[in-house]
PDB file of C-alpha atoms in Angstrom:
ATOM      1  CA  UNK A 266      23.746  12.880   5.207  1.00  0.00           C
ATOM      2  CA  UNK A 267      21.899  13.347   8.434  1.00  0.00           C
ATOM      3  CA  UNK A 268      24.597  15.916   9.665  1.00  0.00           C
ATOM      4  CA  UNK A 269      23.798  18.213   6.544  1.00  0.00           C
ATOM      5  CA  UNK A 270      19.955  17.787   6.843  1.00  0.00           C
ATOM      6  CA  UNK A 271      17.578  20.516   7.972  1.00  0.00           C
ATOM      7  CA  UNK A 272      17.216  20.486  11.696  1.00  0.00           C
ATOM      8  CA  UNK A 273      14.404  18.474  13.250  1.00  0.00           C
ATOM      9  CA  UNK A 274      11.978  20.474  15.250  1.00  0.00           C
ATOM     10  CA  UNK A 275       9.122  19.680  17.499  1.00  0.00           C
ATOM     11  CA  UNK A 276       6.673  20.103  14.643  1.00  0.00           C
ATOM     12  CA  UNK A 277       8.509  17.205  12.855  1.00  0.00           C
ATOM     13  CA  UNK A 278       8.589  15.171  16.055  1.00  0.00           C
ATOM     14  CA  UNK A 279       4.871  15.590  16.452  1.00  0.00           C
ATOM     15  CA  UNK A 280       4.081  14.889  12.881  1.00  0.00           C
ATOM     16  CA  UNK A 281       6.002  11.763  13.121  1.00  0.00           C
ATOM     17  CA  UNK A 282       4.093  10.582  16.314  1.00  0.00           C
ATOM     18  CA  UNK A 283       0.873  11.125  14.927  1.00  0.00           C
ATOM     19  CA  UNK A 284       1.686   9.264  11.679  1.00  0.00           C
ATOM     20  CA  UNK A 285       3.074   6.374  13.743  1.00  0.00           C
ATOM     21  CA  UNK A 286      -0.077   5.963  15.737  1.00  0.00           C
ATOM     22  CA  UNK A 287      -2.116   5.841  12.290  1.00  0.00           C
ATOM     23  CA  UNK A 288       0.418   3.768  10.468  1.00  0.00           C
ATOM     24  CA  UNK A 289      -0.912   5.316   7.147  1.00  0.00           C
ATOM     25  CA  UNK A 290      -2.551   8.739   6.354  1.00  0.00           C
ATOM     26  CA  UNK A 291      -4.123  10.082   3.308  1.00  0.00           C
ATOM     27  CA  UNK A 292      -2.462  13.143   1.550  1.00  0.00           C
ATOM     28  CA  UNK A 293      -5.048  15.773   2.553  1.00  0.00           C
ATOM     29  CA  UNK A 294      -4.763  14.552   6.258  1.00  0.00           C
ATOM     30  CA  UNK A 295      -1.018  14.748   6.059  1.00  0.00           C
ATOM     31  CA  UNK A 296      -1.204  18.287   4.757  1.00  0.00           C
ATOM     32  CA  UNK A 297      -3.684  19.223   7.534  1.00  0.00           C
ATOM     33  CA  UNK A 298      -1.380  17.732  10.107  1.00  0.00           C
ATOM     34  CA  UNK A 299       1.740  19.392   8.600  1.00  0.00           C
ATOM     35  CA  UNK A 300       0.077  22.779   9.106  1.00  0.00           C
ATOM     36  CA  UNK A 301      -1.335  22.054  12.537  1.00  0.00           C
ATOM     37  CA  UNK A 302       2.333  20.854  13.693  1.00  0.00           C
ATOM     38  CA  UNK A 303       3.860  24.037  12.467  1.00  0.00           C
ATOM     39  CA  UNK A 304       1.329  26.217  13.981  1.00  0.00           C
ATOM     40  CA  UNK A 305       1.565  24.640  17.395  1.00  0.00           C
ATOM     41  CA  UNK A 306       5.188  24.666  17.576  1.00  0.00           C
ATOM     42  CA  UNK A 307       5.476  28.125  15.879  1.00  0.00           C
ATOM     43  CA  UNK A 308       7.686  26.735  13.114  1.00  0.00           C
ATOM     44  CA  UNK A 309       7.697  28.307   9.591  1.00  0.00           C
ATOM     45  CA  UNK A 310       4.704  26.720   7.550  1.00  0.00           C
ATOM     46  CA  UNK A 311       5.063  26.482   3.746  1.00  0.00           C
ATOM     47  CA  UNK A 312       1.783  24.855   2.242  1.00  0.00           C
ATOM     48  CA  UNK A 313       3.602  23.377  -0.678  1.00  0.00           C
ATOM     49  CA  UNK A 314       6.631  22.045   1.194  1.00  0.00           C
ATOM     50  CA  UNK A 315       4.980  18.929   2.842  1.00  0.00           C
ATOM     51  CA  UNK A 316       7.554  16.516   0.891  1.00  0.00           C
ATOM     52  CA  UNK A 317      10.486  18.540   1.979  1.00  0.00           C
ATOM     53  CA  UNK A 318       9.243  18.528   5.560  1.00  0.00           C
ATOM     54  CA  UNK A 319       8.840  14.582   5.238  1.00  0.00           C
ATOM     55  CA  UNK A 320      12.446  14.263   3.894  1.00  0.00           C
ATOM     56  CA  UNK A 321      13.853  16.159   6.765  1.00  0.00           C
ATOM     57  CA  UNK A 322      12.109  13.559   9.090  1.00  0.00           C
ATOM     58  CA  UNK A 323      13.388  10.862   6.657  1.00  0.00           C
ATOM     59  CA  UNK A 324      17.027  11.984   6.882  1.00  0.00           C
ATOM     60  CA  UNK A 325      16.860  11.614  10.811  1.00  0.00           C
ATOM     61  CA  UNK A 326      14.923   8.258  10.566  1.00  0.00           C
ATOM     62  CA  UNK A 327      17.773   6.799   8.355  1.00  0.00           C
ATOM     63  CA  UNK A 328      19.956   5.441  11.252  1.00  0.00           C
ATOM     64  CA  UNK A 329      16.770   3.777  12.676  1.00  0.00           C
ATOM     65  CA  UNK A 330      16.122   2.014   9.215  1.00  0.00           C
ATOM     66  CA  UNK A 331      12.601   3.624   9.122  1.00  0.00           C
ATOM     67  CA  UNK A 332      11.226   5.945   6.373  1.00  0.00           C
ATOM     68  CA  UNK A 333       8.134   7.690   5.572  1.00  0.00           C
ATOM     69  CA  UNK A 334       7.073   6.535   1.972  1.00  0.00           C
ATOM     70  CA  UNK A 335       4.457   8.131  -0.403  1.00  0.00           C
ATOM     71  CA  UNK A 336       2.260   5.792  -2.250  1.00  0.00           C
ATOM     72  CA  UNK A 337      -1.260   5.904  -3.838  1.00  0.00           C
ATOM     73  CA  UNK A 338      -4.635   4.146  -3.181  1.00  0.00           C
ATOM     74  CA  UNK A 339      -5.174   1.768  -5.961  1.00  0.00           C
ATOM     75  CA  UNK A 340      -8.982   2.431  -5.737  1.00  0.00           C
ATOM     76  CA  UNK A 341      -9.271   6.195  -6.144  1.00  0.00           C
ATOM     77  CA  UNK A 342      -5.600   7.162  -6.948  1.00  0.00           C
ATOM     78  CA  UNK A 343      -5.111   9.348  -3.722  1.00  0.00           C
ATOM     79  CA  UNK A 344      -1.686   9.835  -2.412  1.00  0.00           C
ATOM     80  CA  UNK A 345      -0.913   8.271   1.124  1.00  0.00           C
ATOM     81  CA  UNK A 346       1.945   8.461   3.505  1.00  0.00           C
ATOM     82  CA  UNK A 347       3.003   5.398   5.440  1.00  0.00           C
ATOM     83  CA  UNK A 348       5.696   4.705   7.941  1.00  0.00           C
ATOM     84  CA  UNK A 349       7.804   1.865   6.716  1.00  0.00           C
ATOM     85  CA  UNK A 350      10.359  -0.343   8.411  1.00  0.00           C
ATOM     86  CA  UNK A 351      13.397  -1.067   6.203  1.00  0.00           C
ATOM     87  CA  UNK A 352      15.297  -3.320   8.750  1.00  0.00           C
ATOM     88  CA  UNK A 353      13.201  -6.353   8.452  1.00  0.00           C
ATOM     89  CA  UNK A 354      10.989  -7.610   5.701  1.00  0.00           C
ATOM     90  CA  UNK A 355       7.422  -7.093   6.399  1.00  0.00           C
ATOM     91  CA  UNK A 356       6.641 -10.693   6.620  1.00  0.00           C
ATOM     92  CA  UNK A 357       9.050 -11.035   9.492  1.00  0.00           C
ATOM     93  CA  UNK A 358       7.629  -7.935  11.033  1.00  0.00           C
ATOM     94  CA  UNK A 359       4.325  -9.454  10.979  1.00  0.00           C
ATOM     95  CA  UNK A 360       5.683 -12.611  12.551  1.00  0.00           C
ATOM     96  CA  UNK A 361       5.794 -10.793  15.868  1.00  0.00           C
ATOM     97  CA  UNK A 362       2.126 -10.010  15.718  1.00  0.00           C
ATOM     98  CA  UNK A 363       0.578 -13.322  14.361  1.00  0.00           C
ATOM     99  CA  UNK A 364       0.835 -16.900  14.885  1.00  0.00           C
ATOM    100  CA  UNK A 365       2.420 -19.378  12.346  1.00  0.00           C
ATOM    101  CA  UNK A 366      -0.686 -20.386  10.699  1.00  0.00           C
ATOM    102  CA  UNK A 367      -2.123 -16.960  10.578  1.00  0.00           C
ATOM    103  CA  UNK A 368       1.059 -15.982   8.797  1.00  0.00           C
ATOM    104  CA  UNK A 369       0.568 -18.837   6.372  1.00  0.00           C
ATOM    105  CA  UNK A 370      -3.069 -17.925   5.806  1.00  0.00           C
ATOM    106  CA  UNK A 371      -1.913 -14.257   4.995  1.00  0.00           C
ATOM    107  CA  UNK A 372       0.914 -15.698   2.521  1.00  0.00           C
ATOM    108  CA  UNK A 373      -1.711 -17.830   0.808  1.00  0.00           C
ATOM    109  CA  UNK A 374      -4.035 -14.906   0.478  1.00  0.00           C
ATOM    110  CA  UNK A 375      -1.393 -12.861  -0.935  1.00  0.00           C
ATOM    111  CA  UNK A 376      -0.643 -15.418  -3.441  1.00  0.00           C
ATOM    112  CA  UNK A 377      -4.426 -15.620  -4.575  1.00  0.00           C
ATOM    113  CA  UNK A 378      -4.557 -11.823  -4.791  1.00  0.00           C
ATOM    114  CA  UNK A 379      -1.269 -11.252  -6.712  1.00  0.00           C
ATOM    115  CA  UNK A 380      -2.021 -14.302  -9.141  1.00  0.00           C
ATOM    116  CA  UNK A 381      -5.494 -13.108  -9.691  1.00  0.00           C
ATOM    117  CA  UNK A 382      -6.634 -11.197 -12.874  1.00  0.00           C
ATOM    118  CA  UNK A 383      -7.871  -8.223 -11.063  1.00  0.00           C
ATOM    119  CA  UNK A 384      -6.010  -8.089  -7.795  1.00  0.00           C
ATOM    120  CA  UNK A 385      -8.804  -9.523  -5.551  1.00  0.00           C
ATOM    121  CA  UNK A 386      -9.438 -12.729  -3.855  1.00  0.00           C
ATOM    122  CA  UNK A 387     -13.003 -13.973  -2.767  1.00  0.00           C
ATOM    123  CA  UNK A 388     -13.589 -14.889   0.813  1.00  0.00           C
ATOM    124  CA  UNK A 389     -14.820 -18.183  -0.339  1.00  0.00           C
ATOM    125  CA  UNK A 390     -11.558 -18.970  -1.878  1.00  0.00           C
ATOM    126  CA  UNK A 391      -9.527 -17.782   1.026  1.00  0.00           C
ATOM    127  CA  UNK A 392     -11.724 -19.751   3.565  1.00  0.00           C
ATOM    128  CA  UNK A 393     -11.067 -22.799   1.455  1.00  0.00           C
ATOM    129  CA  UNK A 394      -7.354 -22.573   2.043  1.00  0.00           C
ATOM    130  CA  UNK A 395      -8.000 -22.340   5.818  1.00  0.00           C
ATOM    131  CA  UNK A 396      -8.336 -26.146   6.111  1.00  0.00           C
ATOM    132  CA  UNK A 397      -5.235 -26.897   4.021  1.00  0.00           C
ATOM    133  CA  UNK A 398      -2.726 -25.047   5.965  1.00  0.00           C
ATOM    134  CA  UNK A 399       0.526 -27.039   6.464  1.00  0.00           C
ATOM    135  CA  UNK A 400       1.352 -25.349  10.048  1.00  0.00           C
ATOM    136  CA  UNK A 401      -2.096 -25.972  11.595  1.00  0.00           C
ATOM    137  CA  UNK A 402      -5.512 -26.175   9.831  1.00  0.00           C
ATOM    138  CA  UNK A 403      -8.018 -23.495  10.732  1.00  0.00           C
ATOM    139  CA  UNK A 404     -11.756 -23.750  11.163  1.00  0.00           C
ATOM    140  CA  UNK A 405     -13.814 -21.404   8.881  1.00  0.00           C
ATOM    141  CA  UNK A 406     -15.053 -19.381  11.857  1.00  0.00           C
ATOM    142  CA  UNK A 407     -11.452 -18.826  12.949  1.00  0.00           C
ATOM    143  CA  UNK A 408     -10.248 -17.940   9.658  1.00  0.00           C
ATOM    144  CA  UNK A 409     -13.034 -15.318   9.293  1.00  0.00           C
ATOM    145  CA  UNK A 410     -11.942 -13.923  12.476  1.00  0.00           C
ATOM    146  CA  UNK A 411      -8.284 -13.676  11.248  1.00  0.00           C
ATOM    147  CA  UNK A 412      -9.164 -12.041   7.986  1.00  0.00           C
ATOM    148  CA  UNK A 413     -11.026  -9.437  10.151  1.00  0.00           C
ATOM    149  CA  UNK A 414      -7.931  -8.656  12.097  1.00  0.00           C
ATOM    150  CA  UNK A 415      -5.814  -8.467   8.809  1.00  0.00           C
ATOM    151  CA  UNK A 416      -8.248  -5.754   7.720  1.00  0.00           C
ATOM    152  CA  UNK A 417      -8.249  -3.871  11.107  1.00  0.00           C
ATOM    153  CA  UNK A 418      -4.393  -4.058  11.129  1.00  0.00           C
ATOM    154  CA  UNK A 419      -4.468  -2.467   7.346  1.00  0.00           C
ATOM    155  CA  UNK A 420      -2.667  -5.574   5.648  1.00  0.00           C
ATOM    156  CA  UNK A 421      -5.827  -6.318   3.722  1.00  0.00           C
ATOM    157  CA  UNK A 422      -9.010  -4.466   2.759  1.00  0.00           C
ATOM    158  CA  UNK A 423     -12.483  -5.892   1.921  1.00  0.00           C
ATOM    159  CA  UNK A 424     -15.253  -4.888  -0.250  1.00  0.00           C
ATOM    160  CA  UNK A 425     -18.414  -7.177  -0.698  1.00  0.00           C
ATOM    161  CA  UNK A 426     -16.480 -10.262   0.276  1.00  0.00           C
ATOM    162  CA  UNK A 427     -13.606  -9.636  -1.973  1.00  0.00           C
ATOM    163  CA  UNK A 428     -10.197  -9.069  -0.409  1.00  0.00           C
ATOM    164  CA  UNK A 429      -7.207  -7.054  -1.792  1.00  0.00           C
ATOM    165  CA  UNK A 430      -3.993  -5.790  -0.258  1.00  0.00           C
ATOM    166  CA  UNK A 431      -4.461  -2.451   1.816  1.00  0.00           C
ATOM    167  CA  UNK A 432      -2.630   0.505   0.424  1.00  0.00           C
ATOM    168  CA  UNK A 433      -0.389   0.406   3.572  1.00  0.00           C
ATOM    169  CA  UNK A 434       0.531  -3.144   2.865  1.00  0.00           C
ATOM    170  CA  UNK A 435       1.361  -2.206  -0.912  1.00  0.00           C
ATOM    171  CA  UNK A 436       3.563   0.743   0.235  1.00  0.00           C
ATOM    172  CA  UNK A 437       5.331  -1.371   2.898  1.00  0.00           C
ATOM    173  CA  UNK A 438       5.643  -4.590   0.857  1.00  0.00           C
ATOM    174  CA  UNK A 439       6.397  -3.311  -2.561  1.00  0.00           C
ATOM    175  CA  UNK A 440      10.006  -4.567  -2.630  1.00  0.00           C
ATOM    176  CA  UNK A 441       9.211  -7.933  -0.989  1.00  0.00           C
ATOM    177  CA  UNK A 442       6.338  -8.619  -3.633  1.00  0.00           C
ATOM    178  CA  UNK A 443       8.464  -7.565  -6.610  1.00  0.00           C
ATOM    179  CA  UNK A 444      11.314  -9.735  -5.514  1.00  0.00           C
ATOM    180  CA  UNK A 445       9.159 -12.734  -4.372  1.00  0.00           C
ATOM    181  CA  UNK A 446       6.634 -12.727  -7.200  1.00  0.00           C
ATOM    182  CA  UNK A 447       9.023 -11.857  -9.955  1.00  0.00           C
ATOM    183  CA  UNK A 448       7.186 -13.480 -12.748  1.00  0.00           C
ATOM    184  CA  UNK A 449       3.658 -12.344 -11.984  1.00  0.00           C
ATOM    185  CA  UNK A 450       4.068  -8.815 -10.098  1.00  0.00           C
ATOM    186  CA  UNK A 451       3.312  -6.074 -12.311  1.00  0.00           C
ATOM    187  CA  UNK A 452       4.507  -2.484 -12.473  1.00  0.00           C
ATOM    188  CA  UNK A 453       2.083   0.100 -13.559  1.00  0.00           C
ATOM    189  CA  UNK A 454       2.981   1.230 -17.099  1.00  0.00           C
ATOM    190  CA  UNK A 455       2.071   4.811 -16.219  1.00  0.00           C
ATOM    191  CA  UNK A 456       3.429   5.560 -12.613  1.00  0.00           C
ATOM    192  CA  UNK A 457       5.817   2.607 -12.481  1.00  0.00           C
ATOM    193  CA  UNK A 458       4.861   1.488  -8.978  1.00  0.00           C
ATOM    194  CA  UNK A 459       3.515  -2.022  -8.076  1.00  0.00           C
ATOM    195  CA  UNK A 460      -0.005  -2.654  -9.441  1.00  0.00           C
ATOM    196  CA  UNK A 461      -2.080  -5.188  -7.719  1.00  0.00           C
ATOM    197  CA  UNK A 462      -5.677  -4.086  -8.813  1.00  0.00           C
ATOM    198  CA  UNK A 463      -5.101  -3.376 -12.435  1.00  0.00           C
ATOM    199  CA  UNK A 464      -6.317  -3.772 -15.904  1.00  0.00           C
ATOM    200  CA  UNK A 465      -4.143  -5.555 -18.402  1.00  0.00           C
ATOM    201  CA  UNK A 466      -3.792  -5.404 -22.213  1.00  0.00           C
ATOM    202  CA  UNK A 467      -4.956  -8.479 -23.827  1.00  0.00           C
ATOM    203  CA  UNK A 468      -2.396  -8.150 -26.578  1.00  0.00           C
ATOM    204  CA  UNK A 469       0.734  -7.583 -24.670  1.00  0.00           C
ATOM    205  CA  UNK A 470       0.133  -7.731 -20.849  1.00  0.00           C
ATOM    206  CA  UNK A 471       0.883  -4.345 -20.016  1.00  0.00           C
ATOM    207  CA  UNK A 472      -0.766  -3.595 -16.677  1.00  0.00           C
ATOM    208  CA  UNK A 473      -2.014  -0.206 -15.378  1.00  0.00           C
ATOM    209  CA  UNK A 474      -3.732   0.919 -12.192  1.00  0.00           C
ATOM    210  CA  UNK A 475      -7.447   1.957 -12.597  1.00  0.00           C
ATOM    211  CA  UNK A 476      -6.792   5.380 -11.615  1.00  0.00           C
ATOM    212  CA  UNK A 477      -3.980   5.637 -14.098  1.00  0.00           C
ATOM    213  CA  UNK A 478      -6.014   3.895 -16.736  1.00  0.00           C
ATOM    214  CA  UNK A 479      -8.611   6.721 -16.051  1.00  0.00           C
ATOM    215  CA  UNK A 480      -6.189   9.609 -16.239  1.00  0.00           C
ATOM    216  CA  UNK A 481      -4.386   8.182 -19.257  1.00  0.00           C
ATOM    217  CA  UNK A 482      -7.394   7.494 -21.488  1.00  0.00           C
ATOM    218  CA  UNK A 483      -9.265  10.901 -20.385  1.00  0.00           C
ATOM    219  CA  UNK A 484      -7.291  12.597 -23.100  1.00  0.00           C
ATOM    220  CA  UNK A 485      -7.639   9.920 -25.885  1.00  0.00           C
ATOM    221  CA  UNK A 486     -10.455   9.766 -28.369  1.00  0.00           C
ATOM    222  CA  UNK A 487      -9.902   5.815 -28.769  1.00  0.00           C
ATOM    223  CA  UNK A 488      -8.406   3.859 -25.929  1.00  0.00           C
ATOM    224  CA  UNK A 489      -5.111   2.328 -27.194  1.00  0.00           C
ATOM    225  CA  UNK A 490      -2.400   0.466 -25.204  1.00  0.00           C
ATOM    226  CA  UNK A 491       0.489   2.716 -24.367  1.00  0.00           C
ATOM    227  CA  UNK A 492       2.936  -0.073 -25.135  1.00  0.00           C
ATOM    228  CA  UNK A 493       1.670  -1.976 -28.231  1.00  0.00           C
ATOM    229  CA  UNK A 494      -1.065   0.516 -29.483  1.00  0.00           C
ATOM    230  CA  UNK A 495      -3.671  -2.158 -29.766  1.00  0.00           C
ATOM    231  CA  UNK A 496      -7.181  -1.292 -28.875  1.00  0.00           C
ATOM    232  CA  UNK A 497      -7.729  -1.406 -24.977  1.00  0.00           C
ATOM    233  CA  UNK A 498     -10.601  -3.801 -24.544  1.00  0.00           C
ATOM    234  CA  UNK A 499     -11.237  -3.583 -20.776  1.00  0.00           C
ATOM    235  CA  UNK A 500     -13.936  -1.077 -19.687  1.00  0.00           C
ATOM    236  CA  UNK A 501     -12.366   2.395 -18.633  1.00  0.00           C
ATOM    237  CA  UNK A 502     -13.526   2.943 -15.058  1.00  0.00           C
TER     238      UNK A 502
END
């Protein structure tokens, strides 16, 4: 309970403020910030205690229905920390920032990404949806602009005209996605968190994040599915 938790210091408060302004932070950045906050406020600093430091903050955020969560980038497997709002599902939270038809475009984009084989949706496919929106059709130019904003706001990320869910979006929306896409949303067989960009076993449908695939098969002479032991036919990244 919050009453039993370690006391929150100005170092904790500063850490939270900086994280709030970023929304998400890469692990090495968070470790640097941890150290800097402790030094500025003359609080005892233990380099290997970032997760304890964060759980102290979390115990005090509990009554506010907020939480700092740790997740990983699906591209390179690096740890990230994001501040998550637990009180409202993320789609309702987005509703305060976007119009009805922008939200509909986001939902449809999310459908494309989650239903795709590899966790990406092409800009062409997304823009084709823009003039089929039920709420209010969008012109291509307008839709391109909206996609740009989704990338700036860290809901989507884009590479060579292909869109996927941003790490922050995955950390925030994991529960929402798992409950709203029950039949298709996959958990990674290795790290057991939601996998959007993944490779899938052709025989049994087991999915793994690319960084997890890389790690898992590093030690194996022949890549075989951890679940059904069949040959893993996808190219190891």
